[in-house]
């Protein structure tokens, strides 16, 4: 469904911009067609007879139709694209919340099982996080809950929380 929505939004935006470009092109062509004739024609009344009214009528129709079809098409494509963007942001936010909830759950389970003692390696293994992310998370929670630190002979840090 996402792919179909993306294709629809892309096609609508492209088609709308094509209509609007055609409209702008028709207006520019009409304005350049109606430029004054340079001096050199002895009879200006004769020069006015050379204006192609049918071509001007076609250019006016092209401009009007380009606007009539272009704006709604661009608006619909933009509305679809904006809706997909908002949905994507909402999904990303929900996934982030789900990940944070999973981490909190793992963190509290480990604390409960180990009487408030947790190590970086243990937390990283249980939460399946890279060591740097696990350390950042534990440091944040240590500040939040005023945990104590202990460093063993090998340099490993264990966090002690009051449970």
Coordinates of N, CA and C in Angstrom, one line a residue:
X1 N 0.8 -1.2 0.0 CA 0.0 0.0 0.0 C 0.9 1.3 0.0
X2 N 1.9 1.2 0.7 CA 2.8 2.4 0.8 C 3.4 2.7 -0.6
X3 N 3.8 1.7 -1.3 CA 4.4 1.9 -2.6 C 3.3 2.5 -3.6
X4 N 2.1 2.0 -3.5 CA 1.0 2.6 -4.4 C 0.8 4.1 -4.0
X5 N 0.8 4.4 -2.7 CA 0.6 5.8 -2.3 C 1.7 6.6 -2.8
X6 N 2.9 6.2 -2.6 CA 4.1 6.9 -3.1 C 4.0 7.2 -4.6
X7 N 3.7 6.1 -5.3 CA 3.6 6.3 -6.8 C 2.4 7.3 -7.1
X8 N 1.3 7.2 -6.5 CA 0.2 8.1 -6.8 C 0.6 9.5 -6.5
X9 N 1.2 9.7 -5.3 CA 1.6 11.1 -5.0 C 2.6 11.6 -6.0
X10 N 3.6 10.8 -6.4 CA 4.6 11.2 -7.3 C 3.9 11.6 -8.7
X11 N 3.1 10.7 -9.1 CA 2.4 10.9 -10.4 C 1.5 12.2 -10.4
X12 N 0.8 12.4 -9.3 CA -0.1 13.5 -9.2 C 0.7 14.8 -9.2
X13 N 1.8 14.8 -8.4 CA 2.6 16.0 -8.4 C 3.3 16.3 -9.7
X14 N 3.8 15.2 -10.4 CA 4.4 15.4 -11.7 C 3.4 15.9 -12.7
X15 N 2.2 15.3 -12.7 CA 1.2 15.7 -13.7 C 0.7 17.1 -13.4
X16 N 0.6 17.5 -12.1 CA 0.1 18.8 -11.8 C 1.2 19.9 -12.2
X17 N 2.4 19.6 -12.0 CA 3.5 20.5 -12.4 C 3.6 20.6 -13.9
X18 N 3.3 19.5 -14.6 CA 3.3 19.6 -16.1 C 2.1 20.5 -16.5
X19 N 0.9 20.4 -16.0 CA -0.2 21.2 -16.3 C 0.1 22.7 -16.0
X20 N 0.7 23.0 -14.9 CA 1.0 24.3 -14.5 C 2.1 24.9 -15.4
X21 N 3.1 24.1 -15.8 CA 4.2 24.5 -16.7 C 3.6 24.8 -18.0
X22 N 2.7 24.0 -18.5 CA 2.0 24.3 -19.8 C 1.2 25.6 -19.7
X23 N 0.6 25.9 -18.6 CA -0.2 27.1 -18.5 C 0.8 28.3 -18.5
X24 N 1.8 28.2 -17.7 CA 2.8 29.3 -17.7 C 3.4 29.5 -19.1
X25 N 3.7 28.5 -19.8 CA 4.3 28.5 -21.1 C 3.3 29.2 -22.1
X26 N 2.0 28.9 -22.0 CA 1.0 29.5 -22.8 C 0.9 31.0 -22.6
X27 N 1.0 31.4 -21.3 CA 0.9 32.8 -21.0 C 2.1 33.6 -21.5
X28 N 3.3 33.0 -21.4 CA 4.5 33.6 -21.9 C 4.5 33.7 -23.4
X29 N 4.0 32.7 -24.0 CA 3.9 32.7 -25.5 C 2.9 33.8 -26.0
X30 N 1.8 33.9 -25.3 CA 0.8 34.9 -25.6 C 1.4 36.3 -25.5
X31 N 2.1 36.5 -24.3 CA 2.7 37.8 -24.1 C 3.8 38.2 -25.1
X32 N 4.6 37.2 -25.5 CA 5.6 37.5 -26.6 C 4.9 37.7 -27.9
X33 N 3.8 37.0 -28.2 CA 3.1 37.2 -29.5 C 2.5 38.5 -29.6
X34 N 2.1 39.1 -28.5 CA 1.4 40.4 -28.6 C 2.4 41.6 -28.4
X35 N 3.7 41.4 -28.5 CA 4.6 42.5 -28.4 C 4.4 43.4 -29.6
X36 N 4.7 44.7 -29.3 CA 4.5 45.7 -30.4 C 5.4 45.4 -31.6
X37 N 4.9 45.7 -32.7 CA 5.6 45.5 -34.0 C 6.6 46.7 -34.1
X38 N 7.8 46.3 -34.4 CA 8.9 47.3 -34.5 C 8.5 48.3 -35.7
X39 N 9.0 49.5 -35.6 CA 8.7 50.5 -36.7 C 9.4 49.9 -37.9
X40 N 8.8 50.2 -39.0 CA 9.2 49.7 -40.3 C 8.0 49.3 -41.1
X41 N 6.9 49.1 -40.5 CA 5.7 48.8 -41.3 C 5.0 50.1 -41.4
X42 N 4.8 50.5 -42.6 CA 4.3 51.9 -42.9 C 2.9 52.1 -42.4
X43 N 2.1 51.0 -42.4 CA 0.7 51.2 -42.0 C 0.4 50.3 -40.8
X44 N 0.2 51.0 -39.6 CA -0.1 50.2 -38.4 C -1.4 49.4 -38.4
X45 N -2.3 49.9 -39.2 CA -3.6 49.3 -39.3 C -3.4 47.9 -40.0
X46 N -2.5 47.9 -40.9 CA -2.2 46.6 -41.6 C -1.5 45.6 -40.7
X47 N -0.7 46.1 -39.7 CA 0.0 45.3 -38.8 C -1.0 44.6 -37.9
X48 N -2.1 45.3 -37.5 CA -3.1 44.7 -36.6 C -3.8 43.6 -37.2
X49 N -3.9 43.6 -38.5 CA -4.6 42.5 -39.2 C -3.8 41.2 -39.2
X50 N -2.5 41.2 -38.8 CA -1.7 40.0 -38.8 C -1.8 39.3 -37.4
X51 N -2.6 39.8 -36.5 CA -2.8 39.1 -35.2 C -3.7 37.9 -35.4
X52 N -3.1 36.7 -35.0 CA -3.8 35.5 -35.2 C -4.8 35.2 -34.0
X53 N -6.0 35.6 -34.1 CA -7.0 35.5 -33.0 C -7.2 34.1 -32.6
X54 N -7.2 33.1 -33.5 CA -7.4 31.7 -33.2 C -6.2 31.2 -32.3
X55 N -5.0 31.6 -32.6 CA -3.9 31.2 -31.8 C -4.0 31.8 -30.4
X56 N -4.4 33.1 -30.3 CA -4.5 33.7 -29.0 C -5.6 33.0 -28.2
X57 N -6.7 32.6 -28.9 CA -7.8 31.9 -28.2 C -7.3 30.6 -27.7
X58 N -6.5 29.9 -28.5 CA -6.0 28.6 -28.0 C -5.0 28.7 -26.8
X59 N -4.2 29.8 -26.9 CA -3.3 30.0 -25.8 C -4.0 30.4 -24.5
X60 N -5.1 31.2 -24.6 CA -5.9 31.5 -23.4 C -6.5 30.2 -22.9
X61 N -7.1 29.4 -23.7 CA -7.7 28.1 -23.3 C -6.6 27.2 -22.6
X62 N -5.4 27.1 -23.2 CA -4.4 26.3 -22.7 C -4.0 26.8 -21.3
X63 N -3.9 28.1 -21.1 CA -3.5 28.7 -19.8 C -4.6 28.4 -18.8
X64 N -5.8 28.6 -19.2 CA -6.9 28.3 -18.2 C -7.0 26.9 -17.8
X65 N -6.9 26.0 -18.8 CA -7.1 24.6 -18.5 C -5.9 24.1 -17.7
X66 N -4.7 24.6 -18.0 CA -3.5 24.2 -17.2 C -3.7 24.6 -15.7
X67 N -4.3 25.7 -15.5 CA -4.5 26.1 -14.1 C -5.6 25.3 -13.5
X68 N -6.7 25.1 -14.3 CA -7.9 24.3 -13.7 C -7.5 22.9 -13.4
X69 N -6.6 22.3 -14.1 CA -6.2 20.9 -13.9 C -5.0 20.8 -13.0
X70 N -4.1 21.8 -13.1 CA -2.8 21.8 -12.4 C -2.9 22.0 -10.9
X71 N -3.7 23.0 -10.5 CA -3.7 23.2 -9.0 C -4.4 22.1 -8.3
X72 N -5.5 21.6 -8.7 CA -6.1 20.5 -7.9 C -5.2 19.2 -7.9
X73 N -4.6 19.0 -9.0 CA -3.7 17.8 -9.1 C -2.5 18.0 -8.2
X74 N -1.9 19.1 -8.2 CA -0.7 19.4 -7.3 C -1.2 19.4 -5.8
X75 N -2.4 19.9 -5.5 CA -2.9 19.9 -4.1 C -3.1 18.5 -3.7
X76 N -3.7 17.7 -4.5 CA -4.0 16.3 -4.1 C -2.7 15.5 -3.9
X77 N -1.8 15.7 -4.8 CA -0.5 15.0 -4.7 C 0.3 15.5 -3.4
X78 N 0.2 16.8 -3.2 CA 0.9 17.3 -2.0 C 0.2 16.8 -0.7
X79 N -1.1 16.7 -0.7 CA -1.9 16.2 0.4 C -1.5 14.7 0.7
X80 N -1.4 13.9 -0.4 CA -1.0 12.5 -0.2 C 0.4 12.4 0.4
X81 N 1.3 13.2 -0.2 CA 2.7 13.2 0.3 C 2.8 13.6 1.7
X82 N 2.1 14.7 2.1 CA 2.1 15.2 3.5 C 1.5 14.1 4.4
X83 N 0.4 13.4 4.0 CA -0.1 12.4 4.8 C 0.8 11.3 5.0
X84 N 1.6 10.9 4.0 CA 2.6 9.8 4.1 C 3.7 10.2 5.0
X85 N 4.1 11.5 4.9 CA 5.2 12.0 5.8 C 4.8 12.0 7.2
X86 N 3.5 12.4 7.5 CA 3.0 12.4 8.9 C 2.9 11.0 9.4
X87 N 2.4 10.1 8.6 CA 2.3 8.7 9.0 C 3.7 8.1 9.3
X88 N 4.7 8.4 8.5 CA 6.0 7.9 8.7 C 6.6 8.5 10.0
X89 N 6.4 9.7 10.3 CA 6.8 10.3 11.6 C 6.2 9.6 12.8
X90 N 4.9 9.4 12.6 CA 4.1 8.7 13.7 C 4.6 7.3 13.9
X91 N 4.9 6.6 12.8 CA 5.4 5.2 13.0 C 6.8 5.2 13.6
X92 N 7.6 6.2 13.2 CA 9.0 6.2 13.8 C 8.9 6.5 15.3
X93 N 8.0 7.4 15.6 CA 7.8 7.8 17.1 C 7.3 6.5 17.8
X94 N 6.4 5.8 17.3 CA 5.9 4.6 17.9 C 7.0 3.6 18.1
X95 N 7.8 3.4 17.1 CA 8.9 2.4 17.2 C 9.9 2.8 18.2
X96 N 10.2 4.1 18.3 CA 11.1 4.6 19.3 C 10.5 4.4 20.7
X97 N 9.3 4.7 20.9 CA 8.6 4.4 22.2 C 8.6 2.9 22.6
X98 N 8.4 2.1 21.6 CA 8.4 0.6 21.8 C 9.8 0.2 22.2
X99 N 10.8 0.7 21.6 CA 12.2 0.4 21.9 C 12.5 0.8 23.3
X100 N 12.2 2.1 23.6 CA 12.4 2.6 25.0 C 11.7 1.8 26.1
X101 N 10.5 1.4 25.8 CA 9.7 0.5 26.7 C 10.4 -0.8 26.9
X102 N 10.9 -1.4 25.8 CA 11.6 -2.7 25.9 C 12.9 -2.5 26.8
X103 N 13.6 -1.4 26.5 CA 14.8 -1.2 27.3 C 14.5 -1.0 28.8
X104 N 13.5 -0.2 29.1 CA 13.1 -0.1 30.5 C 12.7 -1.4 31.1
X105 N 12.0 -2.2 30.4 CA 11.6 -3.5 30.9 C 12.8 -4.4 31.2
X106 N 13.7 -4.4 30.3 CA 15.0 -5.2 30.5 C 15.8 -4.7 31.6
X107 N 15.9 -3.4 31.7 CA 16.6 -2.8 32.8 C 16.0 -3.2 34.2
X108 N 14.7 -3.0 34.3 CA 14.1 -3.3 35.6 C 14.1 -4.8 35.9
X109 N 14.0 -5.7 34.9 CA 14.1 -7.1 35.2 C 15.5 -7.5 35.7
X110 N 16.5 -6.9 35.1 CA 17.9 -7.3 35.5 C 18.1 -6.8 36.9
X111 N 17.7 -5.5 37.2 CA 17.8 -5.0 38.5 C 17.1 -5.9 39.6
X112 N 16.0 -6.3 39.2 CA 15.2 -7.1 40.2 C 15.9 -8.5 40.4
X113 N 16.4 -9.1 39.3 CA 17.0 -10.4 39.4 C 18.3 -10.3 40.2
X114 N 19.0 -9.2 40.1 CA 20.4 -9.1 40.7 C 20.4 -8.2 41.9
X115 N 19.3 -8.0 42.5 CA 19.2 -7.1 43.7 C 19.8 -5.7 43.5
X116 N 19.5 -5.1 42.4 CA 20.0 -3.7 42.2 C 21.4 -3.6 41.6
X117 N 22.0 -4.7 41.3 CA 23.4 -4.7 40.7 C 23.3 -5.0 39.2
X118 N 23.9 -4.2 38.4 CA 23.9 -4.5 36.9 C 25.3 -4.1 36.3
X119 N 25.7 -4.9 35.4 CA 27.0 -4.6 34.7 C 26.7 -4.3 33.3
X120 N 27.6 -3.6 32.7 CA 27.5 -3.2 31.3 C 27.3 -4.4 30.4
X121 N 28.1 -5.4 30.5 CA 28.1 -6.6 29.7 C 26.7 -7.3 29.8
X122 N 26.3 -7.4 31.1 CA 25.0 -8.1 31.3 C 23.8 -7.4 30.7
X123 N 23.8 -6.1 30.8 CA 22.7 -5.3 30.2 C 22.8 -5.3 28.7
X124 N 24.0 -5.2 28.2 CA 24.2 -5.2 26.7 C 23.7 -6.5 26.1
X125 N 24.0 -7.6 26.8 CA 23.6 -8.9 26.3 C 22.1 -9.1 26.4
X126 N 21.5 -8.7 27.5 CA 20.1 -8.8 27.7 C 19.2 -7.9 26.7
X127 N 19.7 -6.7 26.6 CA 19.0 -5.8 25.7 C 19.3 -5.8 24.3
X128 N 20.4 -6.5 24.0 CA 20.9 -6.7 22.6 C 21.3 -5.3 22.0
X129 N 21.9 -4.5 22.8 CA 22.4 -3.2 22.4 C 23.9 -3.2 22.2
X130 N 24.4 -2.4 21.3 CA 25.9 -2.2 21.3 C 26.4 -1.7 22.6
X131 N 27.6 -2.0 22.9 CA 28.2 -1.6 24.2 C 28.1 -0.1 24.4
X132 N 28.3 0.7 23.4 CA 28.3 2.2 23.6 C 26.9 2.7 24.0
X133 N 25.9 2.2 23.3 CA 24.5 2.6 23.6 C 24.1 2.0 25.0
X134 N 24.5 0.8 25.3 CA 24.2 0.3 26.6 C 24.8 1.1 27.7
X135 N 26.1 1.5 27.5 CA 26.8 2.4 28.5 C 26.1 3.7 28.7
X136 N 25.7 4.3 27.6 CA 25.0 5.6 27.6 C 23.7 5.5 28.4
X137 N 22.9 4.4 28.1 CA 21.7 4.2 28.8 C 21.9 4.0 30.3
X138 N 22.9 3.1 30.7 CA 23.1 2.9 32.1 C 23.6 4.1 32.8
X139 N 24.5 4.9 32.1 CA 24.9 6.2 32.7 C 23.8 7.1 33.0
X140 N 22.9 7.2 32.0 CA 21.7 8.0 32.1 C 20.8 7.6 33.3
X141 N 20.6 6.3 33.4 CA 19.8 5.8 34.5 C 20.5 5.9 35.9
X142 N 21.8 5.8 35.8 CA 22.6 6.0 37.1 C 22.4 7.4 37.6
X143 N 22.5 8.4 36.7 CA 22.3 9.8 37.1 C 20.8 10.0 37.6
X144 N 19.9 9.4 36.9 CA 18.5 9.6 37.2 C 18.2 9.0 38.6
X145 N 18.7 7.8 38.9 CA 18.4 7.1 40.2 C 19.5 7.2 41.2
X146 N 20.5 8.0 41.0 CA 21.6 8.2 42.0 C 22.3 6.9 42.3
X147 N 22.7 6.1 41.3 CA 23.3 4.8 41.5 C 24.8 5.0 42.0
X148 N 25.3 4.0 42.6 CA 26.7 3.9 42.9 C 27.5 3.1 41.9
X149 N 28.8 3.4 41.7 CA 29.6 2.6 40.8 C 30.6 1.9 41.5
X150 N 31.0 0.7 41.0 CA 32.1 0.0 41.5 C 32.9 -0.5 40.3
X151 N 34.3 -0.3 40.4 CA 35.2 -0.7 39.3 C 36.0 -1.9 39.9
X152 N 36.0 -3.0 39.1 CA 36.7 -4.2 39.6 C 38.2 -4.1 39.0
X153 N 39.0 -5.1 39.3 CA 40.4 -5.1 39.0 C 40.6 -5.0 37.5
X154 N 39.7 -5.6 36.7 CA 39.9 -5.6 35.2 C 39.4 -4.3 34.6
X155 N 38.8 -3.4 35.4 CA 38.3 -2.1 34.8 C 36.8 -2.2 34.5
X156 N 36.1 -3.3 34.8 CA 34.7 -3.4 34.5 C 33.9 -2.6 35.5
X157 N 32.9 -1.9 35.1 CA 32.1 -1.1 35.9 C 30.8 -1.8 36.2
X158 N 30.4 -1.8 37.5 CA 29.1 -2.3 37.9 C 28.3 -1.2 38.5
X159 N 27.1 -1.2 38.2 CA 26.2 -0.1 38.8 C 25.4 -0.7 39.9
X160 N 25.2 0.0 41.0 CA 24.5 -0.5 42.1 C 23.3 0.5 42.4
X161 N 22.1 0.0 42.2 CA 20.9 0.8 42.5 C 20.3 0.4 43.8
X162 N 19.7 1.3 44.5 CA 19.0 0.9 45.7 C 17.6 0.4 45.3
X163 N 17.3 -0.8 45.6 CA 16.0 -1.4 45.2 C 15.1 -1.5 46.4

